[in-house]
């Protein structure tokens, strides 16, 4: 019978993720992973395969977490709360980026930018993740339209794509050095441009709608 592993696999994957996140795929050697985890390269190869397979595991776990965070904010519920759920998610992404003092950005964006062009696994997992996010956003937009908080004549697919682009773009410009207040203002503006039905107006912050008297 094979001997049980004498290490915490989840902890090792987290340490490997931190290394890839800090130095990128090309800039990370298995020697670096071994040093970060305290494991010998033989143990790493035996447990996870080569560097590419290890990165795919880390990258896949990260993509799963990205979708889970979105599901935590965009998990559905009363139509009357759909716009608030959208606002909460967009502002959460802005705050997460604003609080990234090291400006490491998102491993999803970094991994896709570096590898998607020639790595089908990374390309496929990236596209799958974006599709899942787009679906969650579209579902909430449709719910907000049913409640009358977003113009029912607008295309929910296009609005979802707009918000997804804004959310992912905030991460990119935040990493490039835009200050936290600017990032928050981008989130406010993106929500403010969602088309409102006639007879409704949005507050100046763009965070909640109010019906005209």
PDB file of C-alpha atoms in Angstrom:
ATOM      1  CA  UNK A   1       0.000   0.000   0.000  1.00  0.00           C
ATOM      2  CA  UNK A   2       1.251   3.526  -0.734  1.00  0.00           C
ATOM      3  CA  UNK A   3       2.328   5.504   2.294  1.00  0.00           C
ATOM      4  CA  UNK A   4       0.148   8.485   3.252  1.00  0.00           C
ATOM      5  CA  UNK A   5       1.640  11.864   2.437  1.00  0.00           C
ATOM      6  CA  UNK A   6       3.518  13.393   5.322  1.00  0.00           C
ATOM      7  CA  UNK A   7       2.527  16.965   4.437  1.00  0.00           C
ATOM      8  CA  UNK A   8      -0.552  19.144   4.290  1.00  0.00           C
ATOM      9  CA  UNK A   9      -1.441  19.254   0.599  1.00  0.00           C
ATOM     10  CA  UNK A  10      -3.626  22.340   0.933  1.00  0.00           C
ATOM     11  CA  UNK A  11      -0.874  24.260   2.702  1.00  0.00           C
ATOM     12  CA  UNK A  12       1.673  23.258   0.054  1.00  0.00           C
ATOM     13  CA  UNK A  13      -0.654  24.390  -2.730  1.00  0.00           C
ATOM     14  CA  UNK A  14      -1.170  27.721  -0.986  1.00  0.00           C
ATOM     15  CA  UNK A  15       2.582  28.228  -0.693  1.00  0.00           C
ATOM     16  CA  UNK A  16       3.065  27.291  -4.339  1.00  0.00           C
ATOM     17  CA  UNK A  17       0.322  29.732  -5.283  1.00  0.00           C
ATOM     18  CA  UNK A  18       2.055  32.530  -3.397  1.00  0.00           C
ATOM     19  CA  UNK A  19       5.281  31.813  -5.271  1.00  0.00           C
ATOM     20  CA  UNK A  20       3.626  31.758  -8.695  1.00  0.00           C
ATOM     21  CA  UNK A  21       1.651  34.868  -7.778  1.00  0.00           C
ATOM     22  CA  UNK A  22       4.776  36.740  -6.775  1.00  0.00           C
ATOM     23  CA  UNK A  23       7.125  35.763  -9.603  1.00  0.00           C
ATOM     24  CA  UNK A  24       4.871  34.518 -12.415  1.00  0.00           C
ATOM     25  CA  UNK A  25       5.005  31.178 -14.155  1.00  0.00           C
ATOM     26  CA  UNK A  26       8.168  31.767 -16.194  1.00  0.00           C
ATOM     27  CA  UNK A  27       9.938  33.378 -13.254  1.00  0.00           C
ATOM     28  CA  UNK A  28       9.250  30.464 -10.905  1.00  0.00           C
ATOM     29  CA  UNK A  29      11.478  27.390 -10.753  1.00  0.00           C
ATOM     30  CA  UNK A  30      10.679  24.151  -9.021  1.00  0.00           C
ATOM     31  CA  UNK A  31      13.649  24.965  -6.788  1.00  0.00           C
ATOM     32  CA  UNK A  32      11.739  28.079  -5.694  1.00  0.00           C
ATOM     33  CA  UNK A  33       8.637  26.016  -4.953  1.00  0.00           C
ATOM     34  CA  UNK A  34      10.717  23.524  -2.998  1.00  0.00           C
ATOM     35  CA  UNK A  35      12.235  26.291  -0.929  1.00  0.00           C
ATOM     36  CA  UNK A  36       8.854  27.934  -0.309  1.00  0.00           C
ATOM     37  CA  UNK A  37       7.177  24.683   0.721  1.00  0.00           C
ATOM     38  CA  UNK A  38      10.074  22.991   2.473  1.00  0.00           C
ATOM     39  CA  UNK A  39       9.594  19.890   0.344  1.00  0.00           C
ATOM     40  CA  UNK A  40      12.132  18.216  -1.877  1.00  0.00           C
ATOM     41  CA  UNK A  41      11.605  18.420  -5.607  1.00  0.00           C
ATOM     42  CA  UNK A  42      11.108  14.663  -5.707  1.00  0.00           C
ATOM     43  CA  UNK A  43       8.180  14.949  -3.323  1.00  0.00           C
ATOM     44  CA  UNK A  44       6.699  17.789  -5.352  1.00  0.00           C
ATOM     45  CA  UNK A  45       6.983  15.900  -8.623  1.00  0.00           C
ATOM     46  CA  UNK A  46       5.545  12.780  -7.026  1.00  0.00           C
ATOM     47  CA  UNK A  47       2.554  14.613  -5.567  1.00  0.00           C
ATOM     48  CA  UNK A  48       1.738  17.181  -8.244  1.00  0.00           C
ATOM     49  CA  UNK A  49       3.694  16.391 -11.392  1.00  0.00           C
ATOM     50  CA  UNK A  50       5.886  18.913 -13.192  1.00  0.00           C
ATOM     51  CA  UNK A  51       5.756  22.706 -12.866  1.00  0.00           C
ATOM     52  CA  UNK A  52       3.054  23.013 -15.503  1.00  0.00           C
ATOM     53  CA  UNK A  53       0.753  20.535 -13.789  1.00  0.00           C
ATOM     54  CA  UNK A  54       1.327  22.178 -10.437  1.00  0.00           C
ATOM     55  CA  UNK A  55       0.468  25.579 -11.872  1.00  0.00           C
ATOM     56  CA  UNK A  56      -2.669  24.185 -13.500  1.00  0.00           C
ATOM     57  CA  UNK A  57      -3.769  22.900 -10.101  1.00  0.00           C
ATOM     58  CA  UNK A  58      -3.092  26.222  -8.403  1.00  0.00           C
ATOM     59  CA  UNK A  59      -4.661  28.208 -11.246  1.00  0.00           C
ATOM     60  CA  UNK A  60      -7.762  26.017 -11.280  1.00  0.00           C
ATOM     61  CA  UNK A  61      -8.225  26.414  -7.536  1.00  0.00           C
ATOM     62  CA  UNK A  62      -7.894  30.186  -7.902  1.00  0.00           C
ATOM     63  CA  UNK A  63     -10.490  30.306 -10.691  1.00  0.00           C
ATOM     64  CA  UNK A  64     -12.874  28.277  -8.558  1.00  0.00           C
ATOM     65  CA  UNK A  65     -12.409  30.760  -5.707  1.00  0.00           C
ATOM     66  CA  UNK A  66     -13.064  33.729  -8.027  1.00  0.00           C
ATOM     67  CA  UNK A  67     -16.420  32.255  -9.029  1.00  0.00           C
ATOM     68  CA  UNK A  68     -17.264  31.359  -5.424  1.00  0.00           C
ATOM     69  CA  UNK A  69     -16.684  34.964  -4.330  1.00  0.00           C
ATOM     70  CA  UNK A  70     -19.036  36.148  -7.081  1.00  0.00           C
ATOM     71  CA  UNK A  71     -21.623  33.540  -6.110  1.00  0.00           C
ATOM     72  CA  UNK A  72     -21.449  34.810  -2.536  1.00  0.00           C
ATOM     73  CA  UNK A  73     -22.632  38.223  -3.750  1.00  0.00           C
ATOM     74  CA  UNK A  74     -24.656  37.221  -6.808  1.00  0.00           C
ATOM     75  CA  UNK A  75     -26.307  34.053  -5.544  1.00  0.00           C
ATOM     76  CA  UNK A  76     -29.814  35.146  -6.431  1.00  0.00           C
ATOM     77  CA  UNK A  77     -32.686  36.074  -4.151  1.00  0.00           C
ATOM     78  CA  UNK A  78     -35.565  38.545  -4.274  1.00  0.00           C
ATOM     79  CA  UNK A  79     -35.675  40.596  -7.457  1.00  0.00           C
ATOM     80  CA  UNK A  80     -36.085  43.699  -5.286  1.00  0.00           C
ATOM     81  CA  UNK A  81     -32.540  43.177  -3.971  1.00  0.00           C
ATOM     82  CA  UNK A  82     -30.855  42.353  -7.287  1.00  0.00           C
ATOM     83  CA  UNK A  83     -29.494  45.864  -7.904  1.00  0.00           C
ATOM     84  CA  UNK A  84     -28.087  45.951  -4.373  1.00  0.00           C
ATOM     85  CA  UNK A  85     -26.389  42.602  -4.988  1.00  0.00           C
ATOM     86  CA  UNK A  86     -24.843  43.918  -8.198  1.00  0.00           C
ATOM     87  CA  UNK A  87     -23.668  47.057  -6.443  1.00  0.00           C
ATOM     88  CA  UNK A  88     -22.225  45.040  -3.571  1.00  0.00           C
ATOM     89  CA  UNK A  89     -20.226  42.823  -5.914  1.00  0.00           C
ATOM     90  CA  UNK A  90     -18.809  45.650  -8.024  1.00  0.00           C
ATOM     91  CA  UNK A  91     -17.820  47.637  -4.943  1.00  0.00           C
ATOM     92  CA  UNK A  92     -16.317  44.554  -3.303  1.00  0.00           C
ATOM     93  CA  UNK A  93     -14.044  44.053  -6.305  1.00  0.00           C
ATOM     94  CA  UNK A  94     -12.994  47.700  -6.172  1.00  0.00           C
ATOM     95  CA  UNK A  95     -12.256  47.479  -2.445  1.00  0.00           C
ATOM     96  CA  UNK A  96     -10.277  44.270  -2.858  1.00  0.00           C
ATOM     97  CA  UNK A  97      -8.108  45.948  -5.466  1.00  0.00           C
ATOM     98  CA  UNK A  98      -7.792  49.132  -3.412  1.00  0.00           C
ATOM     99  CA  UNK A  99      -6.538  47.097  -0.446  1.00  0.00           C
ATOM    100  CA  UNK A 100      -3.888  45.228  -2.493  1.00  0.00           C
ATOM    101  CA  UNK A 101      -0.951  47.242  -1.195  1.00  0.00           C
ATOM    102  CA  UNK A 102       1.564  45.028  -2.976  1.00  0.00           C
ATOM    103  CA  UNK A 103      -0.275  45.487  -6.305  1.00  0.00           C
ATOM    104  CA  UNK A 104       0.084  41.835  -7.175  1.00  0.00           C
ATOM    105  CA  UNK A 105      -3.205  41.847  -9.033  1.00  0.00           C
ATOM    106  CA  UNK A 106      -5.279  38.736  -9.684  1.00  0.00           C
ATOM    107  CA  UNK A 107      -3.640  35.405 -10.438  1.00  0.00           C
ATOM    108  CA  UNK A 108      -6.363  34.716 -12.998  1.00  0.00           C
ATOM    109  CA  UNK A 109      -5.438  37.827 -14.978  1.00  0.00           C
ATOM    110  CA  UNK A 110      -1.699  37.292 -14.559  1.00  0.00           C
ATOM    111  CA  UNK A 111      -1.812  33.629 -15.525  1.00  0.00           C
ATOM    112  CA  UNK A 112      -4.043  34.235 -18.530  1.00  0.00           C
ATOM    113  CA  UNK A 113      -1.907  37.113 -19.788  1.00  0.00           C
ATOM    114  CA  UNK A 114       1.263  35.050 -19.527  1.00  0.00           C
ATOM    115  CA  UNK A 115       0.085  31.623 -20.679  1.00  0.00           C
ATOM    116  CA  UNK A 116      -3.341  31.570 -22.352  1.00  0.00           C
ATOM    117  CA  UNK A 117      -1.955  32.152 -25.842  1.00  0.00           C
ATOM    118  CA  UNK A 118      -0.035  28.874 -25.837  1.00  0.00           C
ATOM    119  CA  UNK A 119      -1.482  26.857 -22.936  1.00  0.00           C
ATOM    120  CA  UNK A 120      -4.910  25.356 -23.760  1.00  0.00           C
ATOM    121  CA  UNK A 121      -5.557  24.402 -20.143  1.00  0.00           C
ATOM    122  CA  UNK A 122      -5.080  27.953 -18.876  1.00  0.00           C
ATOM    123  CA  UNK A 123      -7.008  29.387 -21.824  1.00  0.00           C
ATOM    124  CA  UNK A 124      -9.916  27.022 -21.293  1.00  0.00           C
ATOM    125  CA  UNK A 125     -10.102  27.546 -17.544  1.00  0.00           C
ATOM    126  CA  UNK A 126      -9.924  31.324 -17.983  1.00  0.00           C
ATOM    127  CA  UNK A 127     -12.755  31.326 -20.516  1.00  0.00           C
ATOM    128  CA  UNK A 128     -14.840  29.033 -18.325  1.00  0.00           C
ATOM    129  CA  UNK A 129     -14.396  31.369 -15.371  1.00  0.00           C
ATOM    130  CA  UNK A 130     -15.318  34.481 -17.360  1.00  0.00           C
ATOM    131  CA  UNK A 131     -18.410  32.729 -18.710  1.00  0.00           C
ATOM    132  CA  UNK A 132     -19.503  31.802 -15.183  1.00  0.00           C
ATOM    133  CA  UNK A 133     -19.052  35.393 -13.990  1.00  0.00           C
ATOM    134  CA  UNK A 134     -20.932  36.712 -17.007  1.00  0.00           C
ATOM    135  CA  UNK A 135     -23.832  34.349 -16.292  1.00  0.00           C
ATOM    136  CA  UNK A 136     -24.061  35.443 -12.661  1.00  0.00           C
ATOM    137  CA  UNK A 137     -24.069  39.120 -13.621  1.00  0.00           C
ATOM    138  CA  UNK A 138     -26.626  38.598 -16.390  1.00  0.00           C
ATOM    139  CA  UNK A 139     -28.960  36.748 -14.032  1.00  0.00           C
ATOM    140  CA  UNK A 140     -28.904  39.590 -11.499  1.00  0.00           C
ATOM    141  CA  UNK A 141     -29.374  42.234 -14.197  1.00  0.00           C
ATOM    142  CA  UNK A 142     -32.426  40.358 -15.497  1.00  0.00           C
ATOM    143  CA  UNK A 143     -33.794  40.207 -11.955  1.00  0.00           C
ATOM    144  CA  UNK A 144     -33.269  43.947 -11.524  1.00  0.00           C
ATOM    145  CA  UNK A 145     -35.068  44.511 -14.824  1.00  0.00           C
ATOM    146  CA  UNK A 146     -38.037  42.450 -13.650  1.00  0.00           C
ATOM    147  CA  UNK A 147     -38.252  44.613 -10.534  1.00  0.00           C
ATOM    148  CA  UNK A 148     -37.999  47.815 -12.546  1.00  0.00           C
ATOM    149  CA  UNK A 149     -34.598  48.962 -11.289  1.00  0.00           C
ATOM    150  CA  UNK A 150     -32.939  48.626 -14.721  1.00  0.00           C
ATOM    151  CA  UNK A 151     -34.591  49.456 -18.022  1.00  0.00           C
ATOM    152  CA  UNK A 152     -36.254  46.289 -19.318  1.00  0.00           C
ATOM    153  CA  UNK A 153     -35.456  47.316 -22.914  1.00  0.00           C
ATOM    154  CA  UNK A 154     -31.704  47.038 -22.281  1.00  0.00           C
ATOM    155  CA  UNK A 155     -29.825  43.909 -23.318  1.00  0.00           C
ATOM    156  CA  UNK A 156     -28.821  42.079 -20.105  1.00  0.00           C
ATOM    157  CA  UNK A 157     -26.015  40.246 -21.913  1.00  0.00           C
ATOM    158  CA  UNK A 158     -24.387  43.494 -22.981  1.00  0.00           C
ATOM    159  CA  UNK A 159     -24.801  45.090 -19.564  1.00  0.00           C
ATOM    160  CA  UNK A 160     -23.299  42.003 -17.923  1.00  0.00           C
ATOM    161  CA  UNK A 161     -20.329  42.156 -20.287  1.00  0.00           C
ATOM    162  CA  UNK A 162     -19.885  45.844 -19.454  1.00  0.00           C
ATOM    163  CA  UNK A 163     -19.827  45.208 -15.690  1.00  0.00           C
ATOM    164  CA  UNK A 164     -17.518  42.226 -16.090  1.00  0.00           C
ATOM    165  CA  UNK A 165     -15.102  44.345 -18.115  1.00  0.00           C
ATOM    166  CA  UNK A 166     -15.228  47.098 -15.504  1.00  0.00           C
ATOM    167  CA  UNK A 167     -14.613  44.678 -12.636  1.00  0.00           C
ATOM    168  CA  UNK A 168     -11.656  43.030 -14.354  1.00  0.00           C
ATOM    169  CA  UNK A 169     -10.386  46.406 -15.584  1.00  0.00           C
ATOM    170  CA  UNK A 170     -10.396  47.851 -12.068  1.00  0.00           C
ATOM    171  CA  UNK A 171      -7.962  45.110 -11.087  1.00  0.00           C
ATOM    172  CA  UNK A 172      -5.697  45.952 -14.025  1.00  0.00           C
ATOM    173  CA  UNK A 173      -5.572  49.714 -13.487  1.00  0.00           C
ATOM    174  CA  UNK A 174      -5.235  49.238  -9.746  1.00  0.00           C
ATOM    175  CA  UNK A 175      -2.175  47.114 -10.280  1.00  0.00           C
ATOM    176  CA  UNK A 176      -0.843  49.833 -12.579  1.00  0.00           C
ATOM    177  CA  UNK A 177      -1.028  52.349  -9.746  1.00  0.00           C
ATOM    178  CA  UNK A 178      -4.367  54.179  -9.738  1.00  0.00           C
ATOM    179  CA  UNK A 179      -5.241  55.327  -6.244  1.00  0.00           C
ATOM    180  CA  UNK A 180      -8.000  53.627  -4.190  1.00  0.00           C
ATOM    181  CA  UNK A 181     -10.442  56.540  -4.425  1.00  0.00           C
ATOM    182  CA  UNK A 182     -10.236  56.500  -8.212  1.00  0.00           C
ATOM    183  CA  UNK A 183     -10.958  52.770  -8.202  1.00  0.00           C
ATOM    184  CA  UNK A 184     -14.025  53.337  -6.037  1.00  0.00           C
ATOM    185  CA  UNK A 185     -15.188  56.110  -8.342  1.00  0.00           C
ATOM    186  CA  UNK A 186     -14.884  53.787 -11.336  1.00  0.00           C
ATOM    187  CA  UNK A 187     -17.176  51.318  -9.583  1.00  0.00           C
ATOM    188  CA  UNK A 188     -19.686  54.066  -8.798  1.00  0.00           C
ATOM    189  CA  UNK A 189     -19.644  55.333 -12.375  1.00  0.00           C
ATOM    190  CA  UNK A 190     -20.138  51.882 -13.885  1.00  0.00           C
ATOM    191  CA  UNK A 191     -23.226  51.342 -11.735  1.00  0.00           C
ATOM    192  CA  UNK A 192     -24.499  54.862 -12.438  1.00  0.00           C
ATOM    193  CA  UNK A 193     -24.562  54.277 -16.198  1.00  0.00           C
ATOM    194  CA  UNK A 194     -26.855  51.262 -15.954  1.00  0.00           C
ATOM    195  CA  UNK A 195     -29.998  52.416 -17.800  1.00  0.00           C
ATOM    196  CA  UNK A 196     -32.870  53.309 -15.494  1.00  0.00           C
ATOM    197  CA  UNK A 197     -36.558  53.054 -16.385  1.00  0.00           C
ATOM    198  CA  UNK A 198     -38.381  56.311 -16.974  1.00  0.00           C
ATOM    199  CA  UNK A 199     -39.499  57.855 -13.715  1.00  0.00           C
ATOM    200  CA  UNK A 200     -36.612  56.567 -11.645  1.00  0.00           C
ATOM    201  CA  UNK A 201     -33.340  58.192 -10.747  1.00  0.00           C
ATOM    202  CA  UNK A 202     -30.193  57.005  -9.070  1.00  0.00           C
ATOM    203  CA  UNK A 203     -28.544  58.663  -6.123  1.00  0.00           C
ATOM    204  CA  UNK A 204     -25.359  60.619  -6.785  1.00  0.00           C
ATOM    205  CA  UNK A 205     -23.147  57.745  -5.646  1.00  0.00           C
ATOM    206  CA  UNK A 206     -24.811  55.338  -8.049  1.00  0.00           C
ATOM    207  CA  UNK A 207     -25.238  52.847  -5.211  1.00  0.00           C
ATOM    208  CA  UNK A 208     -29.005  52.756  -4.930  1.00  0.00           C
ATOM    209  CA  UNK A 209     -32.042  53.907  -6.885  1.00  0.00           C
ATOM    210  CA  UNK A 210     -34.796  56.187  -5.663  1.00  0.00           C
ATOM    211  CA  UNK A 211     -38.262  56.657  -7.103  1.00  0.00           C
ATOM    212  CA  UNK A 212     -39.289  60.178  -7.997  1.00  0.00           C
ATOM    213  CA  UNK A 213     -42.228  61.551  -6.000  1.00  0.00           C
TER     214      UNK A 213
END
